[in-house]
Short mmCIF file of C-alpha atoms in Angstrom, two decimals:
data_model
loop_
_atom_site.label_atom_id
_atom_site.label_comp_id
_atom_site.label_asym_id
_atom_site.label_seq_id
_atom_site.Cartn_x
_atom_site.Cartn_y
_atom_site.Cartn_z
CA UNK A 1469 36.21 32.66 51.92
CA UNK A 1470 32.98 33.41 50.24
CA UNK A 1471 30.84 31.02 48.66
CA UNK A 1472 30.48 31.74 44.83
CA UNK A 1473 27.87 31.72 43.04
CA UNK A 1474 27.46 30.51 39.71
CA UNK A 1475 25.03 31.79 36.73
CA UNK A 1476 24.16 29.91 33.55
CA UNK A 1477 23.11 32.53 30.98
CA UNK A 1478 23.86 29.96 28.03
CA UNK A 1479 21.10 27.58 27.78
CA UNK A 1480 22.17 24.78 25.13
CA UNK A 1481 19.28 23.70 22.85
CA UNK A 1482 20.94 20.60 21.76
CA UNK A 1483 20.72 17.14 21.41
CA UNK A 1484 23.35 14.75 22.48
CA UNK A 1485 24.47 11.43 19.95
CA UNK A 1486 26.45 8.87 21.05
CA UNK A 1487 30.07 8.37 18.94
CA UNK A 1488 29.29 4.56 19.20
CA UNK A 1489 25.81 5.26 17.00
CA UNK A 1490 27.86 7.55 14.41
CA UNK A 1491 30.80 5.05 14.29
CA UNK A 1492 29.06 1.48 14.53
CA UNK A 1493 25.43 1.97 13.39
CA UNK A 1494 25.17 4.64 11.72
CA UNK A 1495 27.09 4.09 8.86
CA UNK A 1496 24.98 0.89 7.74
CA UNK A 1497 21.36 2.30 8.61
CA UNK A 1498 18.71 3.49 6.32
CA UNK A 1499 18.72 7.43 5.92
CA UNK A 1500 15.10 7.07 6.83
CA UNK A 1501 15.35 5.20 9.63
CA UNK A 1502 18.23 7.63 11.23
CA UNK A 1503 15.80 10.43 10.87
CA UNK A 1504 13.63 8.54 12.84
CA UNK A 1505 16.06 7.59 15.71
CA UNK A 1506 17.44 11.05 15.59
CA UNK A 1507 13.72 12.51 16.10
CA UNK A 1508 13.08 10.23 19.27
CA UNK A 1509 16.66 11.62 20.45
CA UNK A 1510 15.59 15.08 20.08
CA UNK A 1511 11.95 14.20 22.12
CA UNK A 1512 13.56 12.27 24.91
CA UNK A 1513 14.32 14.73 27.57
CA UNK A 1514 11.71 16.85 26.66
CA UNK A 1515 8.89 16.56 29.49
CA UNK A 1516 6.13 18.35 27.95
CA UNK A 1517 6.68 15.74 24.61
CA UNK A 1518 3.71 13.95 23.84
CA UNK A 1519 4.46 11.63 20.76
CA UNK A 1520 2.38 8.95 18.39
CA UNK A 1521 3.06 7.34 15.17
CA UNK A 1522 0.67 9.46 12.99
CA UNK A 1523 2.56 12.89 14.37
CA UNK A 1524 6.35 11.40 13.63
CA UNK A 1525 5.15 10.74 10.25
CA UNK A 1526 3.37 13.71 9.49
CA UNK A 1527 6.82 15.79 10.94
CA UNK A 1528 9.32 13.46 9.30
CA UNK A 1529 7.44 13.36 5.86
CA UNK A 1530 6.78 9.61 5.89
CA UNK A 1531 4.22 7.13 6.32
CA UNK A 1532 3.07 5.30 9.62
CA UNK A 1533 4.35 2.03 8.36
CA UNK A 1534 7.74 3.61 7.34
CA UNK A 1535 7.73 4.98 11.17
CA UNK A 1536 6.57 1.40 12.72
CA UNK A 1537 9.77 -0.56 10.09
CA UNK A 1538 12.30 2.23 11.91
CA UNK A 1539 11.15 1.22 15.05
CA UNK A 1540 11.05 -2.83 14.73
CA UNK A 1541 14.77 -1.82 13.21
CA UNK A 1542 16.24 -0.08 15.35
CA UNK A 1543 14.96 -3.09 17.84
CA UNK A 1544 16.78 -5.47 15.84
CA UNK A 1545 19.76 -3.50 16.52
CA UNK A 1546 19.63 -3.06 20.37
CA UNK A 1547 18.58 -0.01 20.42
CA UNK A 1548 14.96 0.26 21.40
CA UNK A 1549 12.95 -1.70 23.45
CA UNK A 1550 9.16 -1.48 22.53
CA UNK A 1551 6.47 -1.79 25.24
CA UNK A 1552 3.03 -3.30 23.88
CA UNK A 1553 0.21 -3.74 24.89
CA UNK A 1554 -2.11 -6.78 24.53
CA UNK A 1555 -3.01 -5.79 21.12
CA UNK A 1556 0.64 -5.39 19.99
CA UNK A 1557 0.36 -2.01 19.64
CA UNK A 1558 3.42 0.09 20.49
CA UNK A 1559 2.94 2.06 24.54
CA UNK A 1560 6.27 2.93 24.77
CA UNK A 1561 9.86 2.94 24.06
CA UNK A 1562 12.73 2.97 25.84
CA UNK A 1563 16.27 4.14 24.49
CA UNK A 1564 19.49 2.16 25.13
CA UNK A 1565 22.37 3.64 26.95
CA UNK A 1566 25.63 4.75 24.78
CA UNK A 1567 27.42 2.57 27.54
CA UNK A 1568 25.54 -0.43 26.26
CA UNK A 1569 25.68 -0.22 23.34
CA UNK A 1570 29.62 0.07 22.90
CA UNK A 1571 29.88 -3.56 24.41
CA UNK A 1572 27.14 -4.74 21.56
CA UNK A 1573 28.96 -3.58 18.68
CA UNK A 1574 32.86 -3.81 17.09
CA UNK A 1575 34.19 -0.58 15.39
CA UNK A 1576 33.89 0.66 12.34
CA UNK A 1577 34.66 -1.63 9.34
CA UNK A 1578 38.07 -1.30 7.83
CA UNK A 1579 38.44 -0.89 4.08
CA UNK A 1580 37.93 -3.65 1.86
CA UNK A 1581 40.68 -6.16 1.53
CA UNK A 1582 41.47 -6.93 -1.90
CA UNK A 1583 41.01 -10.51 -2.94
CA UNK A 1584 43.80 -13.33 -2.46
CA UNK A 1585 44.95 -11.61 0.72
CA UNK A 1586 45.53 -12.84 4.27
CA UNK A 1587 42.12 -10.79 5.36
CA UNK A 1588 39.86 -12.69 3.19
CA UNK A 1589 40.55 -15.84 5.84
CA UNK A 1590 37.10 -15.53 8.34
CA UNK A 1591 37.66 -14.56 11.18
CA UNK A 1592 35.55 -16.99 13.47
CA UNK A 1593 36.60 -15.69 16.84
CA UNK A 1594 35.53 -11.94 16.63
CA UNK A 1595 32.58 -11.41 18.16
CA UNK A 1596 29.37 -10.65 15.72
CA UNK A 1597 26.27 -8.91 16.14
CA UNK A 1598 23.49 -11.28 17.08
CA UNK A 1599 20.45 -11.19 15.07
CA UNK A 1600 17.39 -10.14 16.85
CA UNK A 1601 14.38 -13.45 17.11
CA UNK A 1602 12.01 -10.93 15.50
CA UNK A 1603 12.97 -11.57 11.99
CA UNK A 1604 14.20 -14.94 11.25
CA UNK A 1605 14.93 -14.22 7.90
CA UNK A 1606 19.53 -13.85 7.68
CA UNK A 1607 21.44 -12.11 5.92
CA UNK A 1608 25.04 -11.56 5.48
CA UNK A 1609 26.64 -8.46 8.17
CA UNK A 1610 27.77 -5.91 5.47
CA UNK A 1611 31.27 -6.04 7.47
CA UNK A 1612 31.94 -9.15 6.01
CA UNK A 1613 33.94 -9.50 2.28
CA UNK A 1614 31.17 -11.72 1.02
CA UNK A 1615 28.18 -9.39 1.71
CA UNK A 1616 30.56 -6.36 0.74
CA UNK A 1617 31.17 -8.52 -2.99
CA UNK A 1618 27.37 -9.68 -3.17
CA UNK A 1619 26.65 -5.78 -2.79
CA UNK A 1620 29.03 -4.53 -4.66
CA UNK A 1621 27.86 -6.87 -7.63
CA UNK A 1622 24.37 -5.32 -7.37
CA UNK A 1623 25.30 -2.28 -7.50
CA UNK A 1624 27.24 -2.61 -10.72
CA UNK A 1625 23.97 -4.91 -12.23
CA UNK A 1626 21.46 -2.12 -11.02
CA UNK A 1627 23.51 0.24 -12.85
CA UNK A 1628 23.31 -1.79 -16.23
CA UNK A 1629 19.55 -1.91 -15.74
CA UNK A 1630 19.12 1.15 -15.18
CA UNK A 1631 21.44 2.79 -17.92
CA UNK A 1632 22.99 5.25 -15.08
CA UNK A 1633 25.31 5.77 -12.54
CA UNK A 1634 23.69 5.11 -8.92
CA UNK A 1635 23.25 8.42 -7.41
CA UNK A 1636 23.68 8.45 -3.36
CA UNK A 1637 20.37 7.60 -2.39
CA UNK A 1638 20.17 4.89 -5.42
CA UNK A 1639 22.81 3.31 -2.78
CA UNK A 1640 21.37 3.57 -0.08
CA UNK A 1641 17.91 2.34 -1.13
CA UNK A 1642 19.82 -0.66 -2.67
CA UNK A 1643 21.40 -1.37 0.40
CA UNK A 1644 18.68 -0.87 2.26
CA UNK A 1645 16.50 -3.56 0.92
CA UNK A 1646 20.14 -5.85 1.28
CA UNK A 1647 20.50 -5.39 5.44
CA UNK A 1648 17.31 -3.86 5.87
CA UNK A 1649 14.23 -6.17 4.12
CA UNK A 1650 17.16 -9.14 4.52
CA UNK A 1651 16.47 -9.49 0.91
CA UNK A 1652 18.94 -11.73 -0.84
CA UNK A 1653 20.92 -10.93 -4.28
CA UNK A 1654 19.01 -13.00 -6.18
CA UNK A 1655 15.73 -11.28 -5.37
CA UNK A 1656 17.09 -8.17 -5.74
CA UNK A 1657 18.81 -8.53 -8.71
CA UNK A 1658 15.37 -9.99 -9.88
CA UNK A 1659 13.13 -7.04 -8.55
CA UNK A 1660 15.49 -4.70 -10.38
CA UNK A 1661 14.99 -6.45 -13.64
CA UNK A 1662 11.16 -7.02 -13.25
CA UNK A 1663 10.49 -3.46 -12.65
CA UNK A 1664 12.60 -2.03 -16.06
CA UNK A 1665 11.34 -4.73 -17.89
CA UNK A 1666 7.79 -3.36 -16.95
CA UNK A 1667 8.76 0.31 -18.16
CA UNK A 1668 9.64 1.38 -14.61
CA UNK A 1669 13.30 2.71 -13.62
CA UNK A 1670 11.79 5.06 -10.94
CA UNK A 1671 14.23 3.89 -7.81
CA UNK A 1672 10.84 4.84 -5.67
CA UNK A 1673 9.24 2.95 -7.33
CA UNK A 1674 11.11 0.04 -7.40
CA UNK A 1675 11.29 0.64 -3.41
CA UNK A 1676 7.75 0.50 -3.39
CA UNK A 1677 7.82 -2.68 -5.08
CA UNK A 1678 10.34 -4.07 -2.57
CA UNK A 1679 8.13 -2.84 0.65
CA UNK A 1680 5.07 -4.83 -1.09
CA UNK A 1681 7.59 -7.99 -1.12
CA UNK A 1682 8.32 -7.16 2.37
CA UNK A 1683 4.76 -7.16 3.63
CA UNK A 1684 3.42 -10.05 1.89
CA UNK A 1685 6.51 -12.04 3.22
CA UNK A 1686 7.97 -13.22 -0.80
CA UNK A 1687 11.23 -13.90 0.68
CA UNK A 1688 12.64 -15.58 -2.93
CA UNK A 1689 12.80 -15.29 -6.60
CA UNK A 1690 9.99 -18.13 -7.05
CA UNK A 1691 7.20 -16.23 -4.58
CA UNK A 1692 8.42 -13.16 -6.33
CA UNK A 1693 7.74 -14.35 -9.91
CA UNK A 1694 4.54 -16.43 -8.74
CA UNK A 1695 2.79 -13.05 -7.40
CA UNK A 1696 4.17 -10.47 -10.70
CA UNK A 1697 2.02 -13.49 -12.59
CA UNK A 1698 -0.85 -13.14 -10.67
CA UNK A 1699 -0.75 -9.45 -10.75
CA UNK A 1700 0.02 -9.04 -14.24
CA UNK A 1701 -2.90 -11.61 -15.16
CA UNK A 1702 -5.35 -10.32 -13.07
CA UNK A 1703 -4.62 -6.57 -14.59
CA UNK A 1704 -4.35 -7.28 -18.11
CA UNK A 1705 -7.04 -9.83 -17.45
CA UNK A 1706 -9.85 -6.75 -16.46
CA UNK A 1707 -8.49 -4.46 -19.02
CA UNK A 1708 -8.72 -6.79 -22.04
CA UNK A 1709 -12.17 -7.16 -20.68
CA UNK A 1710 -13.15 -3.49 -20.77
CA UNK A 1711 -11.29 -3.02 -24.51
CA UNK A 1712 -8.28 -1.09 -22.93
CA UNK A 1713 -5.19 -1.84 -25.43
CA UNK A 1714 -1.32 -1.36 -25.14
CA UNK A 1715 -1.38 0.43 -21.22
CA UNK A 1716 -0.86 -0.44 -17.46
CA UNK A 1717 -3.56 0.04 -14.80
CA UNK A 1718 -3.74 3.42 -12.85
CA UNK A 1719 -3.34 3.41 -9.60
CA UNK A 1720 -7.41 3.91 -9.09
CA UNK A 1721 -8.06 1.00 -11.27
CA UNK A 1722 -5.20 -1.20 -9.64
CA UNK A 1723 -7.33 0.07 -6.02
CA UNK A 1724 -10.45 -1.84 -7.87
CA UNK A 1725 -8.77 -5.00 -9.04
CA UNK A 1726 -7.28 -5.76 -6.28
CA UNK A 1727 -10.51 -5.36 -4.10
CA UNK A 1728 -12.18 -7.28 -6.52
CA UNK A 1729 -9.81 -10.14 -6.19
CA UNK A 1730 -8.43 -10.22 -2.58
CA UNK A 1731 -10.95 -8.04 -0.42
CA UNK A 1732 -14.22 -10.03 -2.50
CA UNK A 1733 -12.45 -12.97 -3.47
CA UNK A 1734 -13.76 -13.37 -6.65
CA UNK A 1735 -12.50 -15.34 -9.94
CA UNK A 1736 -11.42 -13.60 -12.64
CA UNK A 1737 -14.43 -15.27 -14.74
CA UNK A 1738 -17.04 -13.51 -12.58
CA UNK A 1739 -15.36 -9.83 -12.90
CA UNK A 1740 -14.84 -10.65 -16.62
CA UNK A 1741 -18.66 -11.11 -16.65
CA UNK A 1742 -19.23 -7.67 -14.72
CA UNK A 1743 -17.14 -5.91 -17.21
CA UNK A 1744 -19.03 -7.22 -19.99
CA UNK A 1745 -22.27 -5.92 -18.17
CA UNK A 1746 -20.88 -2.98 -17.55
CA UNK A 1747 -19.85 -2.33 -21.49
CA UNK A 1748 -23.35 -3.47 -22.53
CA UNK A 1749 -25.19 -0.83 -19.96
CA UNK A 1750 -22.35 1.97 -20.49
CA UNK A 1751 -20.96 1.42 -23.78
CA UNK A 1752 -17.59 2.52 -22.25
CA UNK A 1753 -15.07 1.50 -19.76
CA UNK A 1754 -16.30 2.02 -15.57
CA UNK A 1755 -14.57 0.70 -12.93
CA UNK A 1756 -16.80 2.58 -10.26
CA UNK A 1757 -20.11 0.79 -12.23
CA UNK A 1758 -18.62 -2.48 -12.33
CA UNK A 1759 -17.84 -2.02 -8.77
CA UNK A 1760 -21.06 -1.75 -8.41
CA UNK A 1761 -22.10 -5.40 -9.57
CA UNK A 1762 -19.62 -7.46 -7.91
CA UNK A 1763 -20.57 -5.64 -4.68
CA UNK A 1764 -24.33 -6.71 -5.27
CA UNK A 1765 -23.16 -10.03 -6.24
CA UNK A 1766 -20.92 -10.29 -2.79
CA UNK A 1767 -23.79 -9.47 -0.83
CA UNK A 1768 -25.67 -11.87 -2.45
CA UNK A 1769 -23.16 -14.40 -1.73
CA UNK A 1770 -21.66 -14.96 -5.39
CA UNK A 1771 -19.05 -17.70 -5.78
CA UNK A 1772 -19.87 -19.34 -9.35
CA UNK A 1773 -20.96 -18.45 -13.11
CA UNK A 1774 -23.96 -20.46 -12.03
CA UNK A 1775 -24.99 -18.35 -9.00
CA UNK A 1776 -25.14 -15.35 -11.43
CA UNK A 1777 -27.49 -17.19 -13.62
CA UNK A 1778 -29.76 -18.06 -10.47
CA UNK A 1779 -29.67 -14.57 -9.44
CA UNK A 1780 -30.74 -13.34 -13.43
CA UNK A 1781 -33.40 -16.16 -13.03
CA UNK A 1782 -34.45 -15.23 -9.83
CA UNK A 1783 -35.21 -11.87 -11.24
CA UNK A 1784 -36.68 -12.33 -14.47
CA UNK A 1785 -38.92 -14.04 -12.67
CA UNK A 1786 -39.89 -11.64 -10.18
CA UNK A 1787 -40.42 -8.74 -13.06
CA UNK A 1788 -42.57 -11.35 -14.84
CA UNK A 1789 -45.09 -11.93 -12.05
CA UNK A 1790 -45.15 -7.91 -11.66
CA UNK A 1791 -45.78 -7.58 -15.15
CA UNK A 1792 -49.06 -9.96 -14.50
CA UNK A 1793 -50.12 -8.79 -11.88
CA UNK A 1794 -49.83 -5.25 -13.46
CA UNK A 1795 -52.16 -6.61 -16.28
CA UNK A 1796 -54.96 -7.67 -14.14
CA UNK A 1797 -55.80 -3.92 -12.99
CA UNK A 1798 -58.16 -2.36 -15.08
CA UNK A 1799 -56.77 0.38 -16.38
CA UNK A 1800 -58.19 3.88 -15.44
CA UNK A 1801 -60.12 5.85 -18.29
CA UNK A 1802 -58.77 8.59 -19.12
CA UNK A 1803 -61.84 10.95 -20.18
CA UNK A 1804 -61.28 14.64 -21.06
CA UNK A 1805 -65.11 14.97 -20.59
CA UNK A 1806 -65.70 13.22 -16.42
CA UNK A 1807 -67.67 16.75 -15.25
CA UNK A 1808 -71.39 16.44 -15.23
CA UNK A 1809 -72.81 17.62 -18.28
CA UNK A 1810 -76.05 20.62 -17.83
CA UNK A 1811 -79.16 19.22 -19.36
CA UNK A 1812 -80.51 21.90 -22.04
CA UNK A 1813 -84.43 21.92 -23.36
CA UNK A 1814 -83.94 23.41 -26.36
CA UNK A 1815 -87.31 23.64 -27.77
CA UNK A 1816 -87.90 25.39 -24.43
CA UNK A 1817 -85.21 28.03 -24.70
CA UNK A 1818 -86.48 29.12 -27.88
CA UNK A 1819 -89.97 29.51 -26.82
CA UNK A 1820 -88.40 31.35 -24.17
CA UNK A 1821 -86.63 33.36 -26.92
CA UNK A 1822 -89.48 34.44 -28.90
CA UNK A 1823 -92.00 35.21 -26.10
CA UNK A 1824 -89.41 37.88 -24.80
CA UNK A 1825 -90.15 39.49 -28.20
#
């Protein structure tokens, strides 16, 4: 018998998911961070794939620390492994095998059991996900009835806030900053409120608002209504200063008062103080001139009213001994007439005159 011979002239250009990430992580995942985790899928039998942070987030439309939260996610969840190196920046990563991850995970969450029945009882023996020791901050699996009521109850107070029905991604973003920032109700529910009561019902921008929290590490209401304080005073603080009446900060302005107060580390009295300069030199409103002075006054190592008034001091006196000094030149003459004058004889010239007659 002959030996066959076998062809391939379909090449599939495809990439392979596991059921177990559609049916057990999927479903509770940020849409962003899917993309993400989809993307690496799509890269990771390709050997001529050469991938950094900056190109994901230029091809996925995102930023670089959207990319970097996918990826310490999707660690949380058993699903990466990031190498490092000493700086902790990210080398590598390294997918998990579908096989693995089955045994990590139960299945998908059955429908919510109304309340008073027999499935409201916890069930303490089923085996849950373990929370990763990256983030110690906990929050309630989204498969159990409590999360599922805590959420639930958001969603319906978000809605009043915001005078609509939630759209889709108003959901997800919600849940998001539930299972993904491990924010609690409470600061949710008070991040929501802040926000309208500040004129802004923008869902983005109430995200942004939430990734701030994230960063700075305000994990409750208190640290939450501490920094919207500090922010607010600082803001209306600088614009008061500069005359500016019944609006918010742009976003270029915000950029200045916060480098003004974290980056320099100055008190609000000393930027009030370069405001006022700057209205008395510009007779208008100029964030990039009163930039200006508190940079000079940083570099001169400004911490106090009282250094400012050494510093004016410091150079009133200088300009005064110039001005002396100035005084004690003799001035040069200024004469129309410095070219040496001819000497003329005239009794001379006009015996010269009449002789030639």
């Amino acid at each position: 018998m002959k030996t066959l011979t076998l062809k391939n002239k379909f090449q599939t250009n495809a990439t392979l998911v596991a059921n177990d990430f559609i049916d057990n992580y999927m479903i509770q995942a940020n849409g962003e961070f899917v993309k993400v985790y989809l993307f690496l899928l799509r890269h990771l039998d390709d050997p001529c794939s050469s991938l950094t942070i900056p190109m994901i987030a230029d091809c996925l439309n995102n930023t670089e620390k959207d990319i970097s939260r996918a990826f310490r996610y999707w660690e949380s969840e058993g699903l990466l492994t990031l190498d490092k190196d000493e700086e902790g920046r990210i080398t590598g990563i390294e997918l998990e095998r579908a096989a693995s991850i089955a045994t990590t995970k139960g299945a998908i969450p059955k429908a919510t059991p109304p309340p008073g029945s027999a499935a409201d009882v916890p069930q303490k023996d089923l085996a849950s996900p373990v929370m990763p020791a990256v983030d110690h901050r906990t929050t309630i699996p989204l498969t159990s009835y409590k999360a599922q009521k805590e959420l639930k109850s958001l969603l319906f107070i978000a809605e009043q806030y915001l005078g609509k029905t939630l759209s889709r991604t108003d959901v997800d973003i919600i849940t998001y900053f539930y299972q993904g920032l491990k924010m609690s109700a409470d600061l949710i529910e008070y991040l929501i409120e802040s926000c309208v009561e500040n004129g802004h019902k923008s869902i983005h921008y109430i995200q942004k608002v939430a990734l701030s929290w994230s960063d700075s590490n305000i994990t409750s209401v208190e640290q939450a209504r501490q920094s919207s304080l500090a922010y607010n005073k600082n803001c209306y603080t600088v614009l008061n200063a500069f005359g500016i009446k019944n609006r918010g900060p742009a976003a270029a302005e915000l950029d200045f008062i916060k480098k003004w107060t974290e980056e320099l580390g100055f008190s609000l009295d000393i930027i009030q103080e370069a405001c006022r300069r700057t209205i008395t030199a510009t007779h208008q409103p100029s964030f990039e001139y009163a930039d200006t002075i508190l940079t000079k006054w940083s570099v001169s190592q400004v911490h106090h009213l009282q250094d400012i008034a050494a510093l004016d001091a410091a150079f009133q006196k200088e300009k005064s001994s110039q001005k002396a000094a100035g005084g004690k030149q003799k001035p040069a003459t200024k004469n129309l007439n410095n070219f040496e004058r001819r000497a003329y004889d005239m009794e001379s010239l006009e015996e010269q005159l009449l002789n030639s007659n």
